[in-house]
Coordinates of C-alpha atoms and ligand atoms in Angstrom, one line a residue:
X1152 CA -0.3 -0.3 -0.2
X1153 CA 1.5 3.1 -0.7
X1154 CA 0.5 6.5 1.3
X1155 CA -0.5 8.4 -1.8
X1156 CA -3.2 6.0 -2.5
X1157 CA -4.6 4.9 0.9
X1158 CA -6.1 6.9 3.9
X1159 CA -7.0 6.4 7.5
X1160 CA -10.4 7.4 8.9
X1161 CA -11.2 7.4 12.4
X1162 CA -14.9 7.0 13.3
X1163 CA -17.5 4.8 11.3
X1164 CA -20.2 7.1 11.9
X1165 CA -22.2 8.7 9.3
X1166 CA -19.1 11.2 8.4
X1167 CA -16.6 8.4 8.4
X1168 CA -18.5 6.5 6.0
X1169 CA -19.4 8.7 3.7
X1170 CA -15.6 9.7 3.4
X1171 CA -14.8 5.9 3.5
X1172 CA -17.5 5.5 0.2
X1173 CA -16.1 8.8 -1.6
X1174 CA -12.6 7.9 -1.1
X1175 CA -12.9 4.5 -2.5
X1176 CA -14.5 5.9 -5.5
X1177 CA -11.7 8.3 -6.1
X1178 CA -9.6 5.1 -6.1
X1179 CA -8.1 4.9 -2.2
X1180 CA -7.8 2.0 0.0
X1181 CA -9.3 3.5 3.2
X1182 CA -9.1 1.4 6.7
X1183 CA -11.6 2.9 9.3
X1184 CA -10.8 2.4 12.9
X1185 CA -14.1 2.2 15.1
X1186 CA -13.9 2.2 19.3
X1187 CA -17.1 0.8 19.0
X1188 CA -18.0 -3.1 18.0
X1189 CA -20.5 -2.0 15.7
X1190 CA -20.8 0.7 12.5
X1191 CA -23.2 3.8 12.7
X1192 CA -22.4 5.6 15.9
X1193 CA -24.7 8.2 16.7
X1194 CA -27.8 7.5 14.1
X1195 CA -27.7 3.7 14.9
X1196 CA -31.3 2.6 15.2
X1197 CA -32.2 -1.0 16.2
X1198 CA -35.3 -3.3 15.9
X1199 CA -37.4 -5.1 18.6
X1200 CA -40.1 -7.5 17.8
X1201 CA -40.2 -5.8 14.6
X1202 CA -40.5 -2.3 15.8
X1203 CA -38.0 0.7 15.3
X1204 CA -36.3 2.4 17.8
X1205 CA -33.3 4.7 18.2
X1206 CA -31.0 3.8 21.1
X1207 CA -29.6 7.3 20.8
X1208 CA -32.2 9.8 20.1
X1209 CA -34.7 10.3 17.2
X1210 CA -33.0 10.8 13.9
X1211 CA -35.2 12.1 10.6
X1212 CA -33.1 12.8 7.4
X1213 CA -33.8 16.1 6.3
X1214 CA -32.2 18.1 3.4
X1215 CA -32.3 20.7 0.6
X1216 CA -29.0 19.4 -0.7
X1217 CA -30.2 17.3 -3.7
X1218 CA -26.5 15.7 -4.0
X1219 CA -26.7 14.5 -0.6
X1220 CA -30.4 13.1 -0.8
X1221 CA -29.2 10.9 -4.1
X1222 CA -26.5 9.9 -2.5
X1223 CA -27.9 8.3 0.6
X1224 CA -31.1 7.0 -1.5
X1225 CA -29.1 5.3 -3.8
X1226 CA -27.6 3.2 -0.5
X1227 CA -30.7 2.6 1.4
X1228 CA -34.6 2.9 0.4
X1229 CA -36.1 5.9 2.5
X1230 CA -40.0 5.8 2.9
X1231 CA -41.5 9.6 3.0
X1232 CA -41.8 10.9 6.7
X1233 CA -42.5 14.1 7.3
X1234 CA -41.7 14.7 11.0
X1235 CA -43.9 16.1 13.6
X1236 CA -43.4 17.2 17.3
X1237 CA -45.7 18.2 19.7
X1238 CA -45.4 19.8 23.3
X1239 CA -47.4 19.1 26.4
X1240 CA -48.5 21.9 28.4
X1241 CA -50.3 20.7 31.3
X1242 CA -53.5 18.8 29.5
X1243 CA -53.0 21.0 26.4
X1244 CA -50.9 19.3 23.2
X1245 CA -49.7 21.8 21.0
X1246 CA -47.6 21.8 17.7
X1247 CA -44.1 22.0 18.3
X1248 CA -43.2 24.6 16.5
X1249 CA -45.7 26.6 18.2
X1250 CA -48.7 27.7 16.1
X1251 CA -50.3 31.1 17.0
X1252 CA -53.8 29.6 15.9
X1253 CA -53.4 26.7 18.6
X1254 CA -52.7 29.0 21.4
X1255 CA -55.9 30.6 22.4
X1256 CA -56.6 26.7 24.2
X1257 CA -54.5 27.8 26.7
X1258 CA -55.7 30.0 30.0
X1259 CA -53.1 32.2 29.8
X1260 CA -53.9 32.9 26.1
X1261 CA -55.4 37.1 27.0
X1262 CA -51.9 37.8 28.4
X1263 CA -50.1 35.7 26.0
X1264 CA -51.8 38.0 23.1
X1265 CA -51.1 41.6 24.9
X1266 CA -47.5 40.7 25.0
X1267 CA -47.4 39.1 21.4
X1268 CA -48.8 42.5 20.5
X1269 CA -46.1 44.6 21.7
X1270 CA -43.0 42.1 20.3
X1271 CA -40.0 44.1 18.5
X1272 CA -39.8 43.5 14.8
X1273 CA -36.2 41.3 15.4
X1274 CA -35.4 39.3 18.4
X1275 CA -33.0 40.4 20.7
X1276 CA -29.9 38.3 20.2
X1277 CA -28.4 39.0 23.2
X1278 CA -28.6 35.2 24.7
X1279 CA -30.9 32.8 24.5
X1280 CA -33.6 33.7 26.8
X1281 CA -33.5 37.0 25.5
X1282 CA -34.1 36.1 21.9
X1283 CA -37.0 33.9 23.1
X1284 CA -38.5 36.0 25.2
X1285 CA -38.8 38.9 22.3
X1286 CA -39.7 36.2 19.9
X1287 CA -42.9 35.0 21.7
X1288 CA -43.1 37.4 25.0
X1289 CA -42.6 36.3 28.7
X1290 CA -45.7 33.9 29.1
X1291 CA -44.8 31.5 26.1
X1292 CA -41.2 31.8 26.8
X1293 CA -41.8 30.2 30.4
X1294 CA -44.6 27.9 29.7
X1295 CA -42.8 26.0 26.8
X1296 CA -39.3 27.1 26.4
X1297 CA -37.7 28.2 30.1
X1298 CA -38.2 24.9 31.7
X1299 CA -37.7 22.6 28.9
X1300 CA -34.0 24.1 27.8
X1301 CA -33.2 24.3 31.8
X1302 CA -33.7 20.5 31.8
X1303 CA -31.9 20.0 28.4
X1304 CA -28.7 21.8 28.9
X1305 CA -28.9 21.9 33.1
X1306 CA -27.9 25.8 33.0
X1307 CA -29.7 29.0 32.9
X1308 CA -30.9 30.1 29.2
X1309 CA -29.3 33.2 29.8
X1310 CA -25.8 32.0 29.8
X1311 CA -26.4 29.9 26.1
X1312 CA -26.0 31.5 22.6
X1313 CA -28.7 32.9 20.8
X1314 CA -27.2 30.9 18.0
X1315 CA -29.3 28.0 20.2
X1316 CA -32.6 29.5 19.9
X1317 CA -32.0 30.6 16.3
X1318 CA -31.9 27.3 15.0
X1319 CA -34.6 25.5 17.0
X1320 CA -37.2 28.4 18.3
X1321 CA -39.8 29.3 16.4
X1322 CA -43.6 31.1 16.3
X1323 CA -45.1 29.8 13.2
X1324 CA -48.6 31.4 12.0
X1325 CA -48.8 29.5 8.6
X1326 CA -50.3 25.9 9.2
X1327 CA -47.2 24.3 8.7
X1328 CA -46.8 21.5 11.3
X1329 CA -43.8 19.6 10.1
X1330 CA -41.0 20.5 12.0
X1331 CA -38.5 20.4 8.9
X1332 CA -39.2 22.5 5.6
X1333 CA -36.7 20.8 3.6
X1334 CA -37.7 19.1 0.0
X1335 CA -36.3 15.9 0.9
X1336 CA -37.4 14.1 4.2
X1337 CA -37.6 10.4 5.3
X1338 CA -36.5 7.4 7.2
X1339 CA -34.5 4.6 5.8
X1340 CA -37.1 1.6 5.7
X1341 CA -34.2 -0.5 7.0
X1342 CA -32.7 1.5 9.8
X1343 CA -29.8 3.5 9.7
X1344 CA -27.0 0.6 10.1
X1345 CA -27.9 -0.2 6.7
X1346 CA -27.3 3.1 4.9
X1347 CA -23.8 3.0 7.2
X1348 CA -23.1 -1.0 6.5
X1349 CA -23.3 0.2 2.7
X1350 CA -21.2 3.3 2.5
X1351 CA -18.6 1.1 4.0
X1352 CA -18.7 -1.6 1.7
X1353 CA -15.6 -1.5 -0.4
X1354 CA -13.3 0.0 3.1
X1355 CA -11.4 -2.3 5.6
X1356 CA -13.1 -1.7 8.8
X1357 CA -11.9 -2.1 12.1
X1358 CA -14.0 -2.2 14.9
X1359 CA -13.2 -2.0 18.6
X1360 CA -10.3 0.2 17.9
X1361 CA -10.1 3.5 20.1
X1362 CA -8.1 5.7 18.0
X1363 CA -5.4 8.6 19.6
X1364 CA -2.8 10.6 18.2
X1365 CA -0.5 8.7 20.0
X1366 CA -1.6 5.6 17.8
X1367 CA -0.9 7.7 14.1
X1368 CA 2.8 6.1 13.8
X1369 CA 1.5 3.0 14.2
X1370 CA -1.8 3.2 12.1
X1371 CA -0.9 5.5 9.4
X1372 CA 2.2 5.7 6.6
X1373 CA 4.2 8.9 6.8
X1374 CA 1.9 11.0 4.2
X1375 CA -0.8 9.0 4.1
X1376 CA -4.0 11.1 4.9
X1377 CA -6.1 10.9 8.1
X1378 CA -9.8 12.3 8.5
X1379 CA -10.4 11.9 12.5
X1380 CA -14.2 12.2 13.1
X1381 CA -14.0 11.4 16.6
X1382 CA -13.7 14.2 19.4
X1383 CA -10.6 16.2 19.4
X1384 CA -10.4 16.5 23.0
X1385 CA -10.3 12.5 23.2
X1386 CA -8.0 12.2 19.8
X1387 CA -5.5 14.5 22.2
X1388 CA -6.2 12.7 25.5
X1389 CA -7.4 15.8 27.2
X1390 CA -4.1 17.6 26.6
X1391 CA -5.5 21.0 26.7
X1392 CA -8.5 19.9 28.5
X1393 CA -12.1 18.8 28.3
X1394 CA -14.4 20.3 25.9
X1395 CA -17.9 20.5 27.7
X1396 CA -20.8 18.6 26.1
X1397 CA -24.3 17.9 27.1
X1398 CA -25.9 14.3 27.0
X1399 CA -28.8 12.7 27.3
X1400 CA -29.5 9.0 28.3
X1401 CA -32.2 7.0 27.0
X1402 CA -34.8 4.7 28.8
X1403 CA -36.8 2.2 26.3
X1404 CA -40.3 0.6 27.0
X1405 CA -41.9 -1.8 25.1
X1406 CA -45.8 -2.1 25.1
X1407 CA -46.7 -5.3 23.6
X1408 CA -50.6 -4.4 23.3
X1409 CA -50.0 -0.6 21.9
X1410 CA -50.3 0.2 18.4
X1411 CA -49.2 3.7 19.0
X1412 CA -48.5 5.1 22.2
X1413 CA -48.5 9.0 21.3
X1414 CA -49.8 11.5 19.2
X1415 CA -46.4 11.9 17.0
X1416 CA -43.0 10.8 17.0
X1417 CA -41.4 13.2 19.6
X1418 CA -43.2 14.5 22.8
X1419 CA -41.7 17.5 24.2
X1420 CA -42.4 17.7 28.0
X1421 CA -41.5 21.3 29.3
X1422 CA -43.1 20.6 32.9
X1423 CA -40.0 20.4 35.5
X1424 CA -42.2 17.9 37.4
X1425 CA -41.4 15.5 34.6
X1426 CA -37.8 14.7 34.9
X1427 CA -37.3 13.7 31.4
X1428 CA -37.3 16.0 28.6
X1429 CA -39.3 14.3 25.2
X1430 CA -40.7 10.8 24.6
X1431 CA -39.6 9.6 21.3
X1432 CA -41.8 6.5 19.2
X1433 CA -39.8 6.1 16.1
X1434 CA -42.4 3.5 14.7
X1435 CA -44.1 6.6 13.6
X1436 CA -41.8 7.2 10.9
X1437 CA -42.8 3.9 9.3
X1438 CA -46.3 4.0 8.1
X1439 CA -46.8 0.7 7.1
X1440 CA -46.4 -0.6 10.6
X1441 CA -48.8 1.8 12.4
X1442 CA -51.8 -0.4 12.5
X1443 CA -49.2 -3.4 14.2
X1444 CA -49.6 -4.5 17.7
X1445 CA -46.6 -3.8 19.8
X1446 CA -44.8 -0.1 20.2
X1447 CA -41.1 1.1 21.3
X1448 CA -41.3 4.3 23.5
X1449 CA -37.8 6.1 24.6
X1450 CA -37.8 8.2 27.1
X1451 CA -35.0 11.1 27.0
X1452 CA -33.5 12.0 29.9
X1453 CA -30.9 15.1 30.1
X1454 CA -27.8 15.1 31.8
X1455 CA -25.9 12.0 30.6
X1456 CA -21.9 12.2 30.4
X1457 CA -22.5 11.0 26.6
X1458 CA -20.9 13.9 23.7
X1459 CA -24.1 14.6 22.4
X1460 CA -24.5 18.5 22.3
X1461 CA -21.4 20.7 22.0
X1462 CA -22.3 23.6 24.4
X1463 CA -22.4 27.3 22.9
X1464 CA -21.6 29.3 26.1
X1465 CA -22.5 32.9 25.6
X1466 CA -18.5 33.6 26.5
X1467 CA -17.4 31.9 23.4
X1468 CA -14.9 30.0 25.8
X1469 CA -15.6 26.4 24.2
X1470 CA -15.2 27.4 20.8
X1471 CA -11.9 29.2 21.8
X1472 CA -10.6 25.5 23.3
X1473 CA -12.0 23.3 20.1
X1474 CA -9.7 26.3 18.0
X1475 CA -6.6 25.4 19.9
X1476 CA -7.2 21.4 19.4
X1477 CA -7.7 22.7 15.7
X1478 CA -4.4 24.4 15.9
X1479 CA -2.6 21.3 17.2
X1480 CA -4.0 18.9 14.3
X1481 CA -3.1 21.5 11.6
X1482 CA 0.4 21.8 12.9
X1483 CA 0.8 18.1 12.9
X1484 CA 3.6 17.5 9.9
X1485 CA 4.0 13.3 9.8
X1486 CA 0.3 13.4 8.3
X1487 CA -1.9 15.5 6.6
X1488 CA -5.0 15.9 9.5
X1489 CA -8.6 16.4 8.8
X1490 CA -11.2 16.7 11.2
X1491 CA -14.7 16.1 9.9
X1492 CA -18.0 15.4 11.4
X1493 CA -20.2 16.6 14.9
X1494 CA -18.0 15.4 17.5
X1495 CA -14.3 16.5 15.7
X1496 CA -15.4 20.1 14.4
X1497 CA -17.2 20.4 17.9
X1498 CA -20.3 21.3 16.3
X1499 CA -24.1 20.3 15.9
X1500 CA -24.6 19.4 12.4
X1501 CA -27.4 17.4 10.9
X1502 CA -26.7 14.0 9.3
X1503 CA -27.3 15.7 6.0
X1504 CA -24.4 18.0 6.8
X1505 CA -22.5 15.3 8.1
X1506 CA -22.5 13.6 4.4
X1507 CA -21.7 16.9 3.0
X1508 CA -18.6 17.6 5.2
X1509 CA -17.7 13.7 4.2
X1510 CA -18.5 13.9 0.8
X1511 CA -16.0 17.6 0.7
X1512 CA -13.4 16.1 2.8
X1513 CA -12.8 13.1 0.6
X1514 CA -12.9 15.1 -2.5
X1515 CA -10.4 17.7 -0.9
X1516 CA -8.2 14.5 -0.7
X1517 CA -8.5 13.0 -4.1
X1518 CA -7.7 16.6 -5.6
X1519 CA -4.5 17.0 -3.6
X1520 CA -3.1 13.7 -3.9
Ligands
LIG3025 C1 -30.0 13.5 20.5 C2 -29.6 13.9 18.9 C3 -30.7 13.7 18.1 C4 -30.5 14.1 16.4 N1 -31.3 14.1 15.5 C5 -31.1 14.2 14.1 C6 -32.2 14.4 13.0 O1 -33.6 14.1 13.5 N2 -32.0 14.5 11.9 C7 -30.9 14.8 11.6 O2 -30.1 15.4 10.3 N3 -29.6 14.7 12.5 C8 -29.7 14.6 13.8 N4 -28.8 14.8 14.9 C9 -27.5 14.7 14.1 C10 -26.9 13.5 13.8 O3 -26.7 12.5 14.9 C11 -25.3 13.4 13.6 O4 -25.1 14.7 12.3 C12 -24.6 12.3 13.2 O5 -24.3 11.5 14.2 C13 -23.2 12.8 12.6 O6 -22.1 11.6 12.4 P1 -20.5 11.7 12.7 O7 -20.3 10.5 12.0 O8 -20.3 13.0 12.1 O9 -20.8 11.3 14.3 P2 -20.8 10.2 15.1 O10 -22.5 9.0 14.8 O11 -20.9 10.5 16.7 O12 -19.7 8.8 15.0 C14 -18.6 9.2 15.2 C15 -18.1 7.5 15.6 O13 -16.8 7.6 15.7 C16 -16.6 6.7 17.1 N5 -15.7 7.4 17.4 C17 -15.6 8.3 18.8 N6 -14.5 8.4 19.6 C18 -13.3 7.4 18.4 C19 -12.4 7.1 19.1 N7 -11.2 7.8 19.7 N8 -11.7 6.0 17.9 C20 -12.4 5.6 17.0 N9 -13.7 5.6 16.8 C21 -14.1 6.5 17.7 C22 -17.9 6.7 17.6 O14 -17.9 5.6 18.3 C23 -18.7 7.0 16.2 O15 -19.0 5.8 15.9 C24 -29.0 14.3 16.4 C25 -28.0 14.2 17.2 C26 -28.5 14.3 18.5 C27 -27.3 14.5 19.2

């Protein structure tokens, strides 16, 4: 094997698998090292007595990137699914994002209506809390967003960047109840593991192999490109300190006699007295299963040690630490090292962005070798 036409990939999640697939198309021999005993990373879905469930959280594929959609659809069949989320406020089930027309059912409606009438033209982006309060008023923010955010992030919303809200919080008035507006949306009929396995078909995959920077001399030839999709604080064994992450823990419950247990795939729970943040019923994604008996509910609890969400603190200190790790990566001379994916870039990215990053990273390597 020559260094010029081979490559090492760390991590067999969606990003690493896409890198491997695109590099193989470019004539590269690809070796993938994955610390877990299975491929798929965070998006891996499982089946229990014919019912799909997602041990790491709900995943809906949605994109406006036609190349990405074509690629994933070539690797596995997607069924159409428009994702719906509901939020439970006491006994009221509201659409999420909130729809103005549904708010009159809340007993606080007269106050909410007065607050909506005097909102500024643009939200105040000082921090998460100011953004939401000036987007929907204090009452709606208190009922639907503040406590959910406290549970989800384990910190005061004022200490979070407004960018978190800008991507997730909306007040709609258009009747569109799907969470996403992308032209391509769906769920893979055979689950996400099938997609990732298909992308990895031409790569040599080593499972149960955690990799850090000190393994590079053994795993990669001098000059051989290495794509890292694991977290950089792990890769550098926390040399510069740990990056801050927020994780969730999911608990599953099989209900043998129930067809569908809740009104939508995801139900948000903003009440502080409820210890979980949301419940997930992936079965909603596959309409052909709706009438069959048996379903799986996953309760998502906040505050686990897993690396799920990078924490965009309003002071920006976590991004500064990530930048310092990226500088270390760029200064390594023996191999060209590239970071891609949600962990290595310390950014929340959707699956379509993971695929896009994988494609672009691989193409850059093919062009420069
Ligand atoms: C709760 C939650 C819900 C989400 N829902 C959606 C959704 O509905 N729609 C959507 O588009 N996106 C969603 N996402 C985002 C989606 O999960 C990511 O886009 C996707 O997982 C990115 O894939 P990745 O390969 O970059 O990361 P990962 O899937 O995390 O893959 C990284 C891989 O690297 C391996 N690894 C880690 N460290 C090492 C090491 N030291 N050595 C070797 N291997 C290592 C891991 O085991 C893993 O297999 C969600 C994310 C979260 C957290």
